[in-house]
PDB file of C-alpha atoms in Angstrom:
ATOM      1  CA  SER B 440      17.811  68.335 137.326  1.00  0.00           C
ATOM      2  CA  GLN B 441      16.668  71.634 138.833  1.00  0.00           C
ATOM      3  CA  GLN B 442      13.009  72.314 139.369  1.00  0.00           C
ATOM      4  CA  GLY B 443      12.952  76.033 138.565  1.00  0.00           C
ATOM      5  CA  GLU B 444      13.208  77.186 134.955  1.00  0.00           C
ATOM      6  CA  GLU B 445      13.499  80.884 134.097  1.00  0.00           C
ATOM      7  CA  ASP B 446      11.967  82.596 131.089  1.00  0.00           C
ATOM      8  CA  PRO B 447      12.888  84.460 128.924  1.00  0.00           C
ATOM      9  CA  GLN B 448      16.536  83.541 128.542  1.00  0.00           C
ATOM     10  CA  ALA B 449      17.417  87.143 127.758  1.00  0.00           C
ATOM     11  CA  LEU B 450      15.644  90.466 128.154  1.00  0.00           C
ATOM     12  CA  SER B 451      16.766  93.897 126.981  1.00  0.00           C
ATOM     13  CA  ILE B 452      14.965  97.070 128.032  1.00  0.00           C
ATOM     14  CA  GLN B 453      15.525 100.799 128.362  1.00  0.00           C
ATOM     15  CA  GLU B 454      16.247 102.447 131.672  1.00  0.00           C
ATOM     16  CA  GLY B 455      13.032 103.410 133.420  1.00  0.00           C
ATOM     17  CA  GLU B 456      11.005 100.566 131.936  1.00  0.00           C
ATOM     18  CA  ASN B 457       9.732  97.631 133.937  1.00  0.00           C
ATOM     19  CA  ALA B 458      11.305  94.197 133.586  1.00  0.00           C
ATOM     20  CA  THR B 459       9.354  90.995 134.104  1.00  0.00           C
ATOM     21  CA  MET B 460      10.863  87.546 134.227  1.00  0.00           C
ATOM     22  CA  ASN B 461       9.188  84.258 134.982  1.00  0.00           C
ATOM     23  CA  CYS B 462       9.942  80.997 136.722  1.00  0.00           C
ATOM     24  CA  SER B 463       8.112  77.721 136.254  1.00  0.00           C
ATOM     25  CA  TYR B 464       8.457  74.640 138.416  1.00  0.00           C
ATOM     26  CA  LYS B 465       7.154  71.113 138.356  1.00  0.00           C
ATOM     27  CA  THR B 466       6.088  69.921 141.802  1.00  0.00           C
ATOM     28  CA  SER B 467       4.478  71.428 144.883  1.00  0.00           C
ATOM     29  CA  ILE B 468       6.707  73.746 146.863  1.00  0.00           C
ATOM     30  CA  ASN B 469       6.943  75.350 150.287  1.00  0.00           C
ATOM     31  CA  ASN B 470       8.746  78.453 149.075  1.00  0.00           C
ATOM     32  CA  LEU B 471      10.489  79.967 146.091  1.00  0.00           C
ATOM     33  CA  GLN B 472      13.479  82.281 146.019  1.00  0.00           C
ATOM     34  CA  TRP B 473      14.933  84.698 143.491  1.00  0.00           C
ATOM     35  CA  TYR B 474      18.645  85.414 143.173  1.00  0.00           C
ATOM     36  CA  ARG B 475      20.667  87.906 141.191  1.00  0.00           C
ATOM     37  CA  GLN B 476      24.130  87.492 139.696  1.00  0.00           C
ATOM     38  CA  ASN B 477      26.218  90.359 138.436  1.00  0.00           C
ATOM     39  CA  SER B 478      28.664  89.355 135.742  1.00  0.00           C
ATOM     40  CA  GLY B 479      31.637  87.527 137.200  1.00  0.00           C
ATOM     41  CA  ARG B 480      30.280  87.527 140.743  1.00  0.00           C
ATOM     42  CA  GLY B 481      28.493  85.129 143.062  1.00  0.00           C
ATOM     43  CA  LEU B 482      24.718  84.930 143.329  1.00  0.00           C
ATOM     44  CA  VAL B 483      22.973  87.168 145.824  1.00  0.00           C
ATOM     45  CA  HIS B 484      19.650  86.298 147.424  1.00  0.00           C
ATOM     46  CA  LEU B 485      16.908  88.821 146.586  1.00  0.00           C
ATOM     47  CA  ILE B 486      13.623  87.620 147.995  1.00  0.00           C
ATOM     48  CA  LEU B 487      11.774  84.559 149.288  1.00  0.00           C
ATOM     49  CA  ILE B 488       8.061  83.971 148.825  1.00  0.00           C
ATOM     50  CA  ARG B 489       6.210  81.226 150.679  1.00  0.00           C
ATOM     51  CA  SER B 490       3.586  78.986 149.159  1.00  0.00           C
ATOM     52  CA  ASN B 491       0.810  80.667 151.147  1.00  0.00           C
ATOM     53  CA  GLU B 492       1.781  84.099 149.810  1.00  0.00           C
ATOM     54  CA  ARG B 493       0.603  85.446 146.475  1.00  0.00           C
ATOM     55  CA  GLU B 494       2.664  88.599 146.269  1.00  0.00           C
ATOM     56  CA  LYS B 495       5.636  90.121 148.010  1.00  0.00           C
ATOM     57  CA  HIS B 496       7.424  93.444 147.652  1.00  0.00           C
ATOM     58  CA  SER B 497      10.934  94.578 148.405  1.00  0.00           C
ATOM     59  CA  GLY B 498      11.850  98.049 147.203  1.00  0.00           C
ATOM     60  CA  ARG B 499      11.476  98.049 143.410  1.00  0.00           C
ATOM     61  CA  LEU B 500      11.028  94.281 143.350  1.00  0.00           C
ATOM     62  CA  ARG B 501       7.654  92.617 143.195  1.00  0.00           C
ATOM     63  CA  VAL B 502       7.351  88.842 143.250  1.00  0.00           C
ATOM     64  CA  THR B 503       4.171  86.908 142.595  1.00  0.00           C
ATOM     65  CA  LEU B 504       3.482  83.244 143.076  1.00  0.00           C
ATOM     66  CA  ASP B 505       0.721  81.226 141.440  1.00  0.00           C
ATOM     67  CA  THR B 506       0.794  77.735 142.912  1.00  0.00           C
ATOM     68  CA  SER B 507      -2.061  76.575 140.669  1.00  0.00           C
ATOM     69  CA  LYS B 508       0.063  77.337 137.605  1.00  0.00           C
ATOM     70  CA  LYS B 509       3.305  76.416 139.332  1.00  0.00           C
ATOM     71  CA  SER B 510       4.855  79.700 138.319  1.00  0.00           C
ATOM     72  CA  SER B 511       6.365  82.838 139.770  1.00  0.00           C
ATOM     73  CA  SER B 512       7.242  86.199 138.312  1.00  0.00           C
ATOM     74  CA  LEU B 513       9.798  88.809 139.296  1.00  0.00           C
ATOM     75  CA  LEU B 514       9.000  92.378 138.361  1.00  0.00           C
ATOM     76  CA  ILE B 515      11.615  95.104 138.588  1.00  0.00           C
ATOM     77  CA  THR B 516      10.004  98.523 138.327  1.00  0.00           C
ATOM     78  CA  ALA B 517      11.684 101.669 137.033  1.00  0.00           C
ATOM     79  CA  SER B 518      14.741  99.701 135.994  1.00  0.00           C
ATOM     80  CA  ARG B 519      18.230 101.151 136.171  1.00  0.00           C
ATOM     81  CA  ALA B 520      21.407 100.292 134.309  1.00  0.00           C
ATOM     82  CA  ALA B 521      22.692  98.836 137.586  1.00  0.00           C
ATOM     83  CA  ASP B 522      19.935  96.200 137.427  1.00  0.00           C
ATOM     84  CA  THR B 523      21.776  94.592 134.522  1.00  0.00           C
ATOM     85  CA  ALA B 524      22.455  91.049 135.739  1.00  0.00           C
ATOM     86  CA  SER B 525      21.266  87.467 135.505  1.00  0.00           C
ATOM     87  CA  TYR B 526      18.317  86.421 137.623  1.00  0.00           C
ATOM     88  CA  PHE B 527      17.663  82.906 138.905  1.00  0.00           C
ATOM     89  CA  CYS B 528      14.868  81.186 140.789  1.00  0.00           C
ATOM     90  CA  ALA B 529      15.142  78.207 143.131  1.00  0.00           C
ATOM     91  CA  THR B 530      12.448  76.237 144.946  1.00  0.00           C
ATOM     92  CA  ASP B 531      12.429  74.956 148.524  1.00  0.00           C
ATOM     93  CA  ASP B 532      15.790  73.521 149.434  1.00  0.00           C
ATOM     94  CA  ASP B 533      16.682  72.668 145.858  1.00  0.00           C
ATOM     95  CA  MET B 534      20.331  73.471 145.469  1.00  0.00           C
ATOM     96  CA  ARG B 535      20.169  73.451 141.689  1.00  0.00           C
ATOM     97  CA  PHE B 536      19.633  76.448 139.439  1.00  0.00           C
ATOM     98  CA  GLY B 537      18.442  76.916 135.883  1.00  0.00           C
ATOM     99  CA  ALA B 538      20.075  78.949 133.134  1.00  0.00           C
ATOM    100  CA  GLY B 539      18.583  82.187 134.452  1.00  0.00           C
ATOM    101  CA  THR B 540      17.302  85.289 132.699  1.00  0.00           C
ATOM    102  CA  ARG B 541      19.957  87.708 131.471  1.00  0.00           C
ATOM    103  CA  LEU B 542      18.603  91.221 131.890  1.00  0.00           C
ATOM    104  CA  THR B 543      20.226  94.147 130.108  1.00  0.00           C
ATOM    105  CA  VAL B 544      19.069  97.638 131.010  1.00  0.00           C
ATOM    106  CA  LYS B 545      20.260 100.225 128.496  1.00  0.00           C
ATOM    107  CA  PRO B 546      20.926 103.738 129.795  1.00  0.00           C
TER     108      PRO B 546
ATOM    109  CA  SER Z1210      27.639  87.616 160.816  1.00  0.00           C
ATOM    110  CA  GLN Z1211      28.467  84.842 158.403  1.00  0.00           C
ATOM    111  CA  THR Z1212      31.053  85.206 155.672  1.00  0.00           C
ATOM    112  CA  ILE Z1213      32.372  82.948 152.980  1.00  0.00           C
ATOM    113  CA  HIS Z1214      35.864  83.153 151.536  1.00  0.00           C
ATOM    114  CA  GLN Z1215      36.973  81.507 148.332  1.00  0.00           C
ATOM    115  CA  TRP Z1216      40.419  81.539 146.753  1.00  0.00           C
ATOM    116  CA  PRO Z1217      42.236  81.991 144.503  1.00  0.00           C
ATOM    117  CA  ALA Z1218      40.101  84.478 142.605  1.00  0.00           C
ATOM    118  CA  THR Z1219      41.719  83.731 139.271  1.00  0.00           C
ATOM    119  CA  LEU Z1220      44.162  81.189 137.994  1.00  0.00           C
ATOM    120  CA  VAL Z1221      45.555  79.966 134.710  1.00  0.00           C
ATOM    121  CA  GLN Z1222      46.666  76.356 134.672  1.00  0.00           C
ATOM    122  CA  PRO Z1223      48.138  74.145 131.943  1.00  0.00           C
ATOM    123  CA  VAL Z1224      46.347  71.020 130.820  1.00  0.00           C
ATOM    124  CA  GLY Z1225      47.321  68.073 132.976  1.00  0.00           C
ATOM    125  CA  SER Z1226      48.253  70.154 136.008  1.00  0.00           C
ATOM    126  CA  PRO Z1227      46.575  69.731 139.415  1.00  0.00           C
ATOM    127  CA  LEU Z1228      43.954  72.042 140.882  1.00  0.00           C
ATOM    128  CA  SER Z1229      43.023  73.082 144.369  1.00  0.00           C
ATOM    129  CA  LEU Z1230      40.329  75.645 145.124  1.00  0.00           C
ATOM    130  CA  GLU Z1231      39.581  76.386 148.750  1.00  0.00           C
ATOM    131  CA  CYS Z1232      36.525  77.726 150.495  1.00  0.00           C
ATOM    132  CA  THR Z1233      35.902  78.539 154.135  1.00  0.00           C
ATOM    133  CA  VAL Z1234      32.820  79.758 155.941  1.00  0.00           C
ATOM    134  CA  GLU Z1235      32.882  81.804 159.122  1.00  0.00           C
ATOM    135  CA  GLY Z1236      30.207  82.645 161.651  1.00  0.00           C
ATOM    136  CA  THR Z1237      28.149  79.482 161.414  1.00  0.00           C
ATOM    137  CA  SER Z1238      28.462  75.825 162.254  1.00  0.00           C
ATOM    138  CA  ASN Z1239      27.622  72.615 160.418  1.00  0.00           C
ATOM    139  CA  PRO Z1240      26.748  74.356 157.150  1.00  0.00           C
ATOM    140  CA  ASN Z1241      25.749  72.596 153.974  1.00  0.00           C
ATOM    141  CA  LEU Z1242      28.499  73.346 151.465  1.00  0.00           C
ATOM    142  CA  TYR Z1243      28.353  73.428 147.678  1.00  0.00           C
ATOM    143  CA  TRP Z1244      30.628  73.718 144.655  1.00  0.00           C
ATOM    144  CA  TYR Z1245      29.143  74.982 141.399  1.00  0.00           C
ATOM    145  CA  ARG Z1246      30.637  75.596 137.973  1.00  0.00           C
ATOM    146  CA  GLN Z1247      29.422  78.123 135.456  1.00  0.00           C
ATOM    147  CA  ALA Z1248      30.559  78.169 131.854  1.00  0.00           C
ATOM    148  CA  ALA Z1249      30.692  81.576 130.172  1.00  0.00           C
ATOM    149  CA  GLY Z1250      27.182  82.947 129.711  1.00  0.00           C
ATOM    150  CA  ARG Z1251      25.565  79.814 131.071  1.00  0.00           C
ATOM    151  CA  GLY Z1252      23.708  78.685 134.173  1.00  0.00           C
ATOM    152  CA  LEU Z1253      25.122  77.070 137.280  1.00  0.00           C
ATOM    153  CA  GLN Z1254      25.971  73.399 137.379  1.00  0.00           C
ATOM    154  CA  LEU Z1255      26.044  71.797 140.814  1.00  0.00           C
ATOM    155  CA  LEU Z1256      29.231  69.749 141.128  1.00  0.00           C
ATOM    156  CA  PHE Z1257      29.384  68.631 144.760  1.00  0.00           C
ATOM    157  CA  TYR Z1258      27.546  69.197 147.996  1.00  0.00           C
ATOM    158  CA  SER Z1259      28.308  68.216 151.557  1.00  0.00           C
ATOM    159  CA  VAL Z1260      26.091  68.002 154.631  1.00  0.00           C
ATOM    160  CA  GLY Z1261      28.915  67.228 157.060  1.00  0.00           C
ATOM    161  CA  ILE Z1262      32.607  66.501 157.504  1.00  0.00           C
ATOM    162  CA  GLY Z1263      33.711  63.766 155.148  1.00  0.00           C
ATOM    163  CA  GLN Z1264      30.267  63.542 153.536  1.00  0.00           C
ATOM    164  CA  ILE Z1265      30.473  64.442 149.855  1.00  0.00           C
ATOM    165  CA  SER Z1266      27.841  63.919 147.189  1.00  0.00           C
ATOM    166  CA  SER Z1267      28.820  64.195 143.552  1.00  0.00           C
ATOM    167  CA  GLU Z1268      26.351  65.418 140.965  1.00  0.00           C
ATOM    168  CA  VAL Z1269      28.341  64.981 137.785  1.00  0.00           C
ATOM    169  CA  PRO Z1270      30.971  62.328 137.088  1.00  0.00           C
ATOM    170  CA  GLN Z1271      34.173  64.042 136.030  1.00  0.00           C
ATOM    171  CA  ASN Z1272      37.831  64.392 136.876  1.00  0.00           C
ATOM    172  CA  LEU Z1273      37.109  66.722 139.774  1.00  0.00           C
ATOM    173  CA  SER Z1274      36.811  65.763 143.422  1.00  0.00           C
ATOM    174  CA  ALA Z1275      35.824  67.528 146.619  1.00  0.00           C
ATOM    175  CA  SER Z1276      36.811  67.131 150.228  1.00  0.00           C
ATOM    176  CA  ARG Z1277      35.630  68.553 153.531  1.00  0.00           C
ATOM    177  CA  PRO Z1278      38.448  68.120 156.027  1.00  0.00           C
ATOM    178  CA  GLN Z1279      36.890  70.489 158.553  1.00  0.00           C
ATOM    179  CA  ASP Z1280      33.350  71.602 159.353  1.00  0.00           C
ATOM    180  CA  ARG Z1281      33.634  74.914 157.527  1.00  0.00           C
ATOM    181  CA  GLN Z1282      36.212  74.081 154.860  1.00  0.00           C
ATOM    182  CA  PHE Z1283      35.441  72.767 151.405  1.00  0.00           C
ATOM    183  CA  ILE Z1284      38.095  71.997 148.812  1.00  0.00           C
ATOM    184  CA  LEU Z1285      37.710  71.322 145.092  1.00  0.00           C
ATOM    185  CA  SER Z1286      40.542  69.387 143.485  1.00  0.00           C
ATOM    186  CA  SER Z1287      41.719  67.777 140.325  1.00  0.00           C
ATOM    187  CA  LYS Z1288      44.772  65.637 139.691  1.00  0.00           C
ATOM    188  CA  LYS Z1289      44.919  66.473 135.979  1.00  0.00           C
ATOM    189  CA  LEU Z1290      43.015  69.381 134.495  1.00  0.00           C
ATOM    190  CA  LEU Z1291      41.290  69.226 131.120  1.00  0.00           C
ATOM    191  CA  LEU Z1292      40.554  72.129 128.806  1.00  0.00           C
ATOM    192  CA  SER Z1293      36.863  71.569 129.510  1.00  0.00           C
ATOM    193  CA  ASP Z1294      37.444  72.291 133.200  1.00  0.00           C
ATOM    194  CA  SER Z1295      37.756  75.989 132.407  1.00  0.00           C
ATOM    195  CA  GLY Z1296      35.011  78.070 133.942  1.00  0.00           C
ATOM    196  CA  PHE Z1297      33.806  80.071 136.891  1.00  0.00           C
ATOM    197  CA  TYR Z1298      33.692  78.085 140.125  1.00  0.00           C
ATOM    198  CA  LEU Z1299      31.464  79.137 142.978  1.00  0.00           C
ATOM    199  CA  CYS Z1300      31.459  77.897 146.553  1.00  0.00           C
ATOM    200  CA  ALA Z1301      28.295  78.363 148.608  1.00  0.00           C
ATOM    201  CA  TRP Z1302      26.729  77.467 151.959  1.00  0.00           C
ATOM    202  CA  SER Z1303      23.381  77.150 153.642  1.00  0.00           C
ATOM    203  CA  ASN Z1304      21.988  75.821 156.892  1.00  0.00           C
ATOM    204  CA  GLY Z1305      18.835  75.623 158.907  1.00  0.00           C
ATOM    205  CA  ASN Z1306      19.412  79.039 160.430  1.00  0.00           C
ATOM    206  CA  SER Z1307      19.439  80.616 156.982  1.00  0.00           C
ATOM    207  CA  GLY Z1308      16.302  78.822 155.914  1.00  0.00           C
ATOM    208  CA  ASN Z1309      16.679  77.596 152.388  1.00  0.00           C
ATOM    209  CA  THR Z1310      18.780  80.547 151.296  1.00  0.00           C
ATOM    210  CA  ILE Z1311      22.120  79.723 149.719  1.00  0.00           C
ATOM    211  CA  TYR Z1312      24.967  82.198 150.205  1.00  0.00           C
ATOM    212  CA  PHE Z1313      27.691  82.377 147.592  1.00  0.00           C
ATOM    213  CA  GLY Z1314      31.351  83.266 147.558  1.00  0.00           C
ATOM    214  CA  GLU Z1315      32.797  85.617 144.987  1.00  0.00           C
ATOM    215  CA  GLY Z1316      33.971  82.842 142.702  1.00  0.00           C
ATOM    216  CA  SER Z1317      37.185  81.609 141.120  1.00  0.00           C
ATOM    217  CA  TRP Z1318      37.952  82.012 137.436  1.00  0.00           C
ATOM    218  CA  LEU Z1319      39.859  79.007 136.093  1.00  0.00           C
ATOM    219  CA  THR Z1320      41.386  79.022 132.632  1.00  0.00           C
ATOM    220  CA  VAL Z1321      43.009  75.815 131.486  1.00  0.00           C
ATOM    221  CA  VAL Z1322      45.448  76.365 128.640  1.00  0.00           C
TER     222      VAL Z1322
END
């Protein structure tokens, strides 16, 4: 089974609000990645954070990693309707994915 | 740059008919290749992965099979489709040059009727 598990399963917010989704994993990792999937499309890689990093930014994305809690969070600031998608995490070279978080941003 | 092509994009097949989905990767060599399936509104299920020509690992026993006749070609097949085979199929690749990042194709929608 996959190591990364996303939470919540679904999230609905208004445009302009921030969206936070979480990923928990079971064993020690070297890195963790977040992916995005628009409906009916393939997954697209968003960001990678290494185990020696605590926070990483990319545009409106902010990823944190807490290795002591074996968890990561993805924050999307000032969300837009175009951010509506499913978001997945994956650890190290694990090729398996969880159910993801389905984010809906209402205009 | 690397690209991944997957086809057909959509298909409707009767129960009991055969299936062949094809995937090719360009711009890289000796990639790891993957086939995933995604039921409507659900997560991804890894079906097969391959680390080299002729080397196929199966994750879930089922009536599907995969083959890798060439370094950058990955084929998903079935001799007789079941209704439960309906879903969204995604091909993907990764290799050491891409780190651990997996790159996905655009997917194939299969409806078995």
